[in-house]
mmCIF file of C-alpha atoms in Angstrom:
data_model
loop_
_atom_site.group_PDB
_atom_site.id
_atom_site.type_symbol
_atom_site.label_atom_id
_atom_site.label_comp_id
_atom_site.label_asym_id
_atom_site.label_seq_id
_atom_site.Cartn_x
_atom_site.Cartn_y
_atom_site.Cartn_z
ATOM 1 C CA UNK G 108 29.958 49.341 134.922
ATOM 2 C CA UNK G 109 28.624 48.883 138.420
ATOM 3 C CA UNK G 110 31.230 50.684 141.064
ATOM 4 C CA UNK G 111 30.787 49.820 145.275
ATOM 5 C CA UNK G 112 29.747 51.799 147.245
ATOM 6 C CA UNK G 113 31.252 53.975 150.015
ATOM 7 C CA UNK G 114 29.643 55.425 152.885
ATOM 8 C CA UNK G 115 30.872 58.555 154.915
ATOM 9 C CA UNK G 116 31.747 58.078 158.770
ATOM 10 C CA UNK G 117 33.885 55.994 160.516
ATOM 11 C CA UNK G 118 32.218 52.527 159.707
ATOM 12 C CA UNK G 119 33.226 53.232 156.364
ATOM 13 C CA UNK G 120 33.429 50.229 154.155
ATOM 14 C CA UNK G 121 33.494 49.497 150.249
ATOM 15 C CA UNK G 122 32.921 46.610 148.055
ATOM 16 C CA UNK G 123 34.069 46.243 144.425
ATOM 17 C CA UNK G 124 31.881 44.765 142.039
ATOM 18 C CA UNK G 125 32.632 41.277 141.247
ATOM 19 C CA UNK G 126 35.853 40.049 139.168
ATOM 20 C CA UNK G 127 36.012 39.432 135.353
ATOM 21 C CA UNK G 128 34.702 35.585 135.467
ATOM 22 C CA UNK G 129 37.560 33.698 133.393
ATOM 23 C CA UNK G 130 35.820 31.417 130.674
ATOM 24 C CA UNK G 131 35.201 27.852 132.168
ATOM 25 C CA UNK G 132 37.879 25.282 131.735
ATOM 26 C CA UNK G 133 36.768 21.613 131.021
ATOM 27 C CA UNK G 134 36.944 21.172 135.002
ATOM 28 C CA UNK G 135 35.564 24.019 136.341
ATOM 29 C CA UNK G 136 32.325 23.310 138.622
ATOM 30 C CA UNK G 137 28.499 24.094 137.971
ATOM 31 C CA UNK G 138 27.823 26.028 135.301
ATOM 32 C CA UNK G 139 26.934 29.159 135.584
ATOM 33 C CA UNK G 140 28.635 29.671 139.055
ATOM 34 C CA UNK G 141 30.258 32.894 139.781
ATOM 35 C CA UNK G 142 33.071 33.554 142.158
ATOM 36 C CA UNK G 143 31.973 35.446 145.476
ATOM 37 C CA UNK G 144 32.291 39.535 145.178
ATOM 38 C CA UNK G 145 36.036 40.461 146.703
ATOM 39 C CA UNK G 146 35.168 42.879 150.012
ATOM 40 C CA UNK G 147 37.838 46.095 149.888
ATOM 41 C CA UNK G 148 39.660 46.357 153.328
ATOM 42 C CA UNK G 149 39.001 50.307 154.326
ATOM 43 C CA UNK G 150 40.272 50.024 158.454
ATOM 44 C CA UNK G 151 43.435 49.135 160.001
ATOM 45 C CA UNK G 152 44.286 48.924 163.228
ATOM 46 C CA UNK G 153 47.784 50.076 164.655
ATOM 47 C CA UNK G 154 49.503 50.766 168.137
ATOM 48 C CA UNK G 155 51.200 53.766 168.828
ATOM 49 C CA UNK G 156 54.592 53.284 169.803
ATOM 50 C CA UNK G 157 54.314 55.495 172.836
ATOM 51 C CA UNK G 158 50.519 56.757 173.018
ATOM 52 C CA UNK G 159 48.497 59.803 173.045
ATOM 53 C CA UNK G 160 47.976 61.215 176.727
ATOM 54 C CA UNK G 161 44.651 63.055 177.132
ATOM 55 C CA UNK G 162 43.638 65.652 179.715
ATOM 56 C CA UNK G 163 43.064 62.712 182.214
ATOM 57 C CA UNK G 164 46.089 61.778 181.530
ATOM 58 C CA UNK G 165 44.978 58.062 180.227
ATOM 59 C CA UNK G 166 47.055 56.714 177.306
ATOM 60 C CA UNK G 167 45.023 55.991 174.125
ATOM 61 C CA UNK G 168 47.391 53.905 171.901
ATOM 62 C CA UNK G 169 45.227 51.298 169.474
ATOM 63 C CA UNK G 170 43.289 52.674 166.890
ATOM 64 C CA UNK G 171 42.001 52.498 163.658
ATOM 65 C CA UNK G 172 42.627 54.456 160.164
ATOM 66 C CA UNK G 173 40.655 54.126 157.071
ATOM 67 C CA UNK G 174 41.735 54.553 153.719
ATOM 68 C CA UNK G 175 42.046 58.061 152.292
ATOM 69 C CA UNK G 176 39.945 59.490 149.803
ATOM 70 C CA UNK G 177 40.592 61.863 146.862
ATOM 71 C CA UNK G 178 38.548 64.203 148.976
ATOM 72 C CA UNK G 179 40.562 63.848 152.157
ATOM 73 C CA UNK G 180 44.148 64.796 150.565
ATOM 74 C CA UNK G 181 42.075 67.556 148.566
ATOM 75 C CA UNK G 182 40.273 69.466 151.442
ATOM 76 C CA UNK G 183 43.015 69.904 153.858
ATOM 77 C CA UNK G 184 44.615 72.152 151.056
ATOM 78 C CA UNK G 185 41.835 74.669 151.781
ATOM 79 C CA UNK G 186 42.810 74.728 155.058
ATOM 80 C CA UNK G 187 44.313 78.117 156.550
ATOM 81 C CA UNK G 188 46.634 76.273 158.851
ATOM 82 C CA UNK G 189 47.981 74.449 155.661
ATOM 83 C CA UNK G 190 48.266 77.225 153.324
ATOM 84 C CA UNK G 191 49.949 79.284 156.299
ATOM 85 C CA UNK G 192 52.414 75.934 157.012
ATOM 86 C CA UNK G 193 52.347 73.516 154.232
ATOM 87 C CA UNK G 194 53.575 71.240 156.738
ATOM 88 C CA UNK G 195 50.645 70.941 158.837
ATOM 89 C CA UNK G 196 49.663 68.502 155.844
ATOM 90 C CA UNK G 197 49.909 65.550 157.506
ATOM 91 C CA UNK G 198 48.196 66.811 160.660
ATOM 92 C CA UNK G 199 44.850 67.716 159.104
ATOM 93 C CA UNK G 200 44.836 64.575 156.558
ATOM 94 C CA UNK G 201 45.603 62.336 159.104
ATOM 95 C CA UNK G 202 42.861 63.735 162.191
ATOM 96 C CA UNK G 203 40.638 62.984 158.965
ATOM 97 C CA UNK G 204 41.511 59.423 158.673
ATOM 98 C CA UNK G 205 41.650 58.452 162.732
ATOM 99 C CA UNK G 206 37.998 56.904 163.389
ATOM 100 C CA UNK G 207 39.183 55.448 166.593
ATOM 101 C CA UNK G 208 41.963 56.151 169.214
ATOM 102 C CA UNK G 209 41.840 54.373 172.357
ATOM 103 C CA UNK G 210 38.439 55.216 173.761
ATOM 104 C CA UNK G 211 37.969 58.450 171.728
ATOM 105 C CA UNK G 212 35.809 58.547 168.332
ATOM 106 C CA UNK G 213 36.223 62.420 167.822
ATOM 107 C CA UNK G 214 39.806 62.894 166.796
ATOM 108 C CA UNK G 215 40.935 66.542 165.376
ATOM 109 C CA UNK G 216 43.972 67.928 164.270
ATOM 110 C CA UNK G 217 44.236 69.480 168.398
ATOM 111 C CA UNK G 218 45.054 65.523 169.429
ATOM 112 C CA UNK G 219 47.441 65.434 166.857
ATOM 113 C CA UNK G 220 49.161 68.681 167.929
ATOM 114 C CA UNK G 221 49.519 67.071 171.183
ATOM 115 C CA UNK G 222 50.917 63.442 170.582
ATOM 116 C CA UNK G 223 54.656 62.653 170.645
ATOM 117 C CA UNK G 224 56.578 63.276 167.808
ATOM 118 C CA UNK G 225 57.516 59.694 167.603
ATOM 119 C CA UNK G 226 53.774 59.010 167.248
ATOM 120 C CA UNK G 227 52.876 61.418 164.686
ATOM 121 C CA UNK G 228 55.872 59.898 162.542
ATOM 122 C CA UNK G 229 54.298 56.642 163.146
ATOM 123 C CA UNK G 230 51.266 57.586 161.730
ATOM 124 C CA UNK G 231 52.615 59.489 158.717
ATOM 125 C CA UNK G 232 54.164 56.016 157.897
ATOM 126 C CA UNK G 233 51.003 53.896 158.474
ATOM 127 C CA UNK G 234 49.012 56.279 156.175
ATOM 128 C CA UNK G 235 51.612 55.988 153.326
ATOM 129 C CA UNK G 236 51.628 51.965 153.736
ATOM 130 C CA UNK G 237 47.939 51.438 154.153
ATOM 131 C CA UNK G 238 47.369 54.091 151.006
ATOM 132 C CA UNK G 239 49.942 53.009 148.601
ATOM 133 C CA UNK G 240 50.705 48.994 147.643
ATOM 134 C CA UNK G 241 51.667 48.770 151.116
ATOM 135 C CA UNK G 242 55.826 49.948 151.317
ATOM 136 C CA UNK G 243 57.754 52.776 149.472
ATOM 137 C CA UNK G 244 59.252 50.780 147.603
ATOM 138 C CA UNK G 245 59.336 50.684 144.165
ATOM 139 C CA UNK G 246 60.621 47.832 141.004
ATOM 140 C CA UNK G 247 63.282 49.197 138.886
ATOM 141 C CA UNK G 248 65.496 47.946 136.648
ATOM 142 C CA UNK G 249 69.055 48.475 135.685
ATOM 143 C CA UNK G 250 69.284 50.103 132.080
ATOM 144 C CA UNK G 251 72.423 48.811 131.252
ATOM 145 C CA UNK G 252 71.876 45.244 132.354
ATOM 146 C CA UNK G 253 68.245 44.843 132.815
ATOM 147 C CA UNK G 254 68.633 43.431 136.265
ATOM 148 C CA UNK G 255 65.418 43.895 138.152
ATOM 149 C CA UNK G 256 65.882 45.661 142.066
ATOM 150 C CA UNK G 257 63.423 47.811 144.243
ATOM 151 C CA UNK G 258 64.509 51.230 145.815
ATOM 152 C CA UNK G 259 62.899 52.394 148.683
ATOM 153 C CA UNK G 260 61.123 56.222 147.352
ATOM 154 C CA UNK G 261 60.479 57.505 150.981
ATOM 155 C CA UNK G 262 58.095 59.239 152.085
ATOM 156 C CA UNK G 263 56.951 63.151 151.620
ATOM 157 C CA UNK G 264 53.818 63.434 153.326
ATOM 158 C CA UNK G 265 53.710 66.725 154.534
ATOM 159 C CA UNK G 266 56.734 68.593 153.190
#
């Protein structure tokens, strides 16, 4: 099986190899044709609600995440700062993820330290929607009836 290919840095992008090709129905086009390879989206943008001030005091608030990696939510667990607060988590993952805040390309876990909390929250959210099927929210059904409803699992990033 061919698999895309992902590059490290913060132009990161994938592609997945091309779709199963359904058999041709009596009206499909040319023979032969296959459907164009599907491109993986690996960046999102996002606005801080309130911004990150730097030493200059200039507010960075767009920027852009990429998706995580197994190897992003794996090596922040070596991390002393994690082991010694399990809650600093989300801190290190996220600095990871951050390829572009305002005018700034180099973003640490010391920017994150210094944003509001309303901001870091923010960003603990956007991870979990841009890394999961995009909510918390998961399909259930009733046992009794069968009726089909969707609670909302929350998130636990860094707890």
């Amino acid at each position: 099986m061919r698999r895309g290919r992902v590059t490290e840095g913060p132009a990161a992008t994938a592609t997945l190899p091309p779709a199963p090709v359904p058999a041709p129905s009596p009206s499909a086009g040319a023979a032969g044709s296959q459907p164009e390879p599907v491109a993986l989206r690996t960046e999102f943008p996002f606005t801080l609600p309130r911004g990150y001030v730097d030493s200059r005091g200039t507010v960075h608030r767009e920027g852009v995440m990429r998706l995580a990696t197994a190897r992003d939510e794996l090596v922040p667990l070596t991390d002393t700062r994690v082991r010694d607060n399990p809650a600093y988590l989300s801190v290190v993952l996220i600095s990871r993820l951050i390829t572009r805040l305002g005018g700034l390309t180099d973003i640490h876990a010391g920017i994150l330290e210094e944003m509001f909390a309303a901001d870091l929250g923010y960003l603990q959210r956007f991870y979990e929607k841009i890394n999961t099927d995009g909510s918390s929210l998961a399909a259930t059904a009733c046992p009794e009836c069968g009726h089909g409803f969707d609670i909302d699992m929350g998130s636990r990033l860094g707890e």
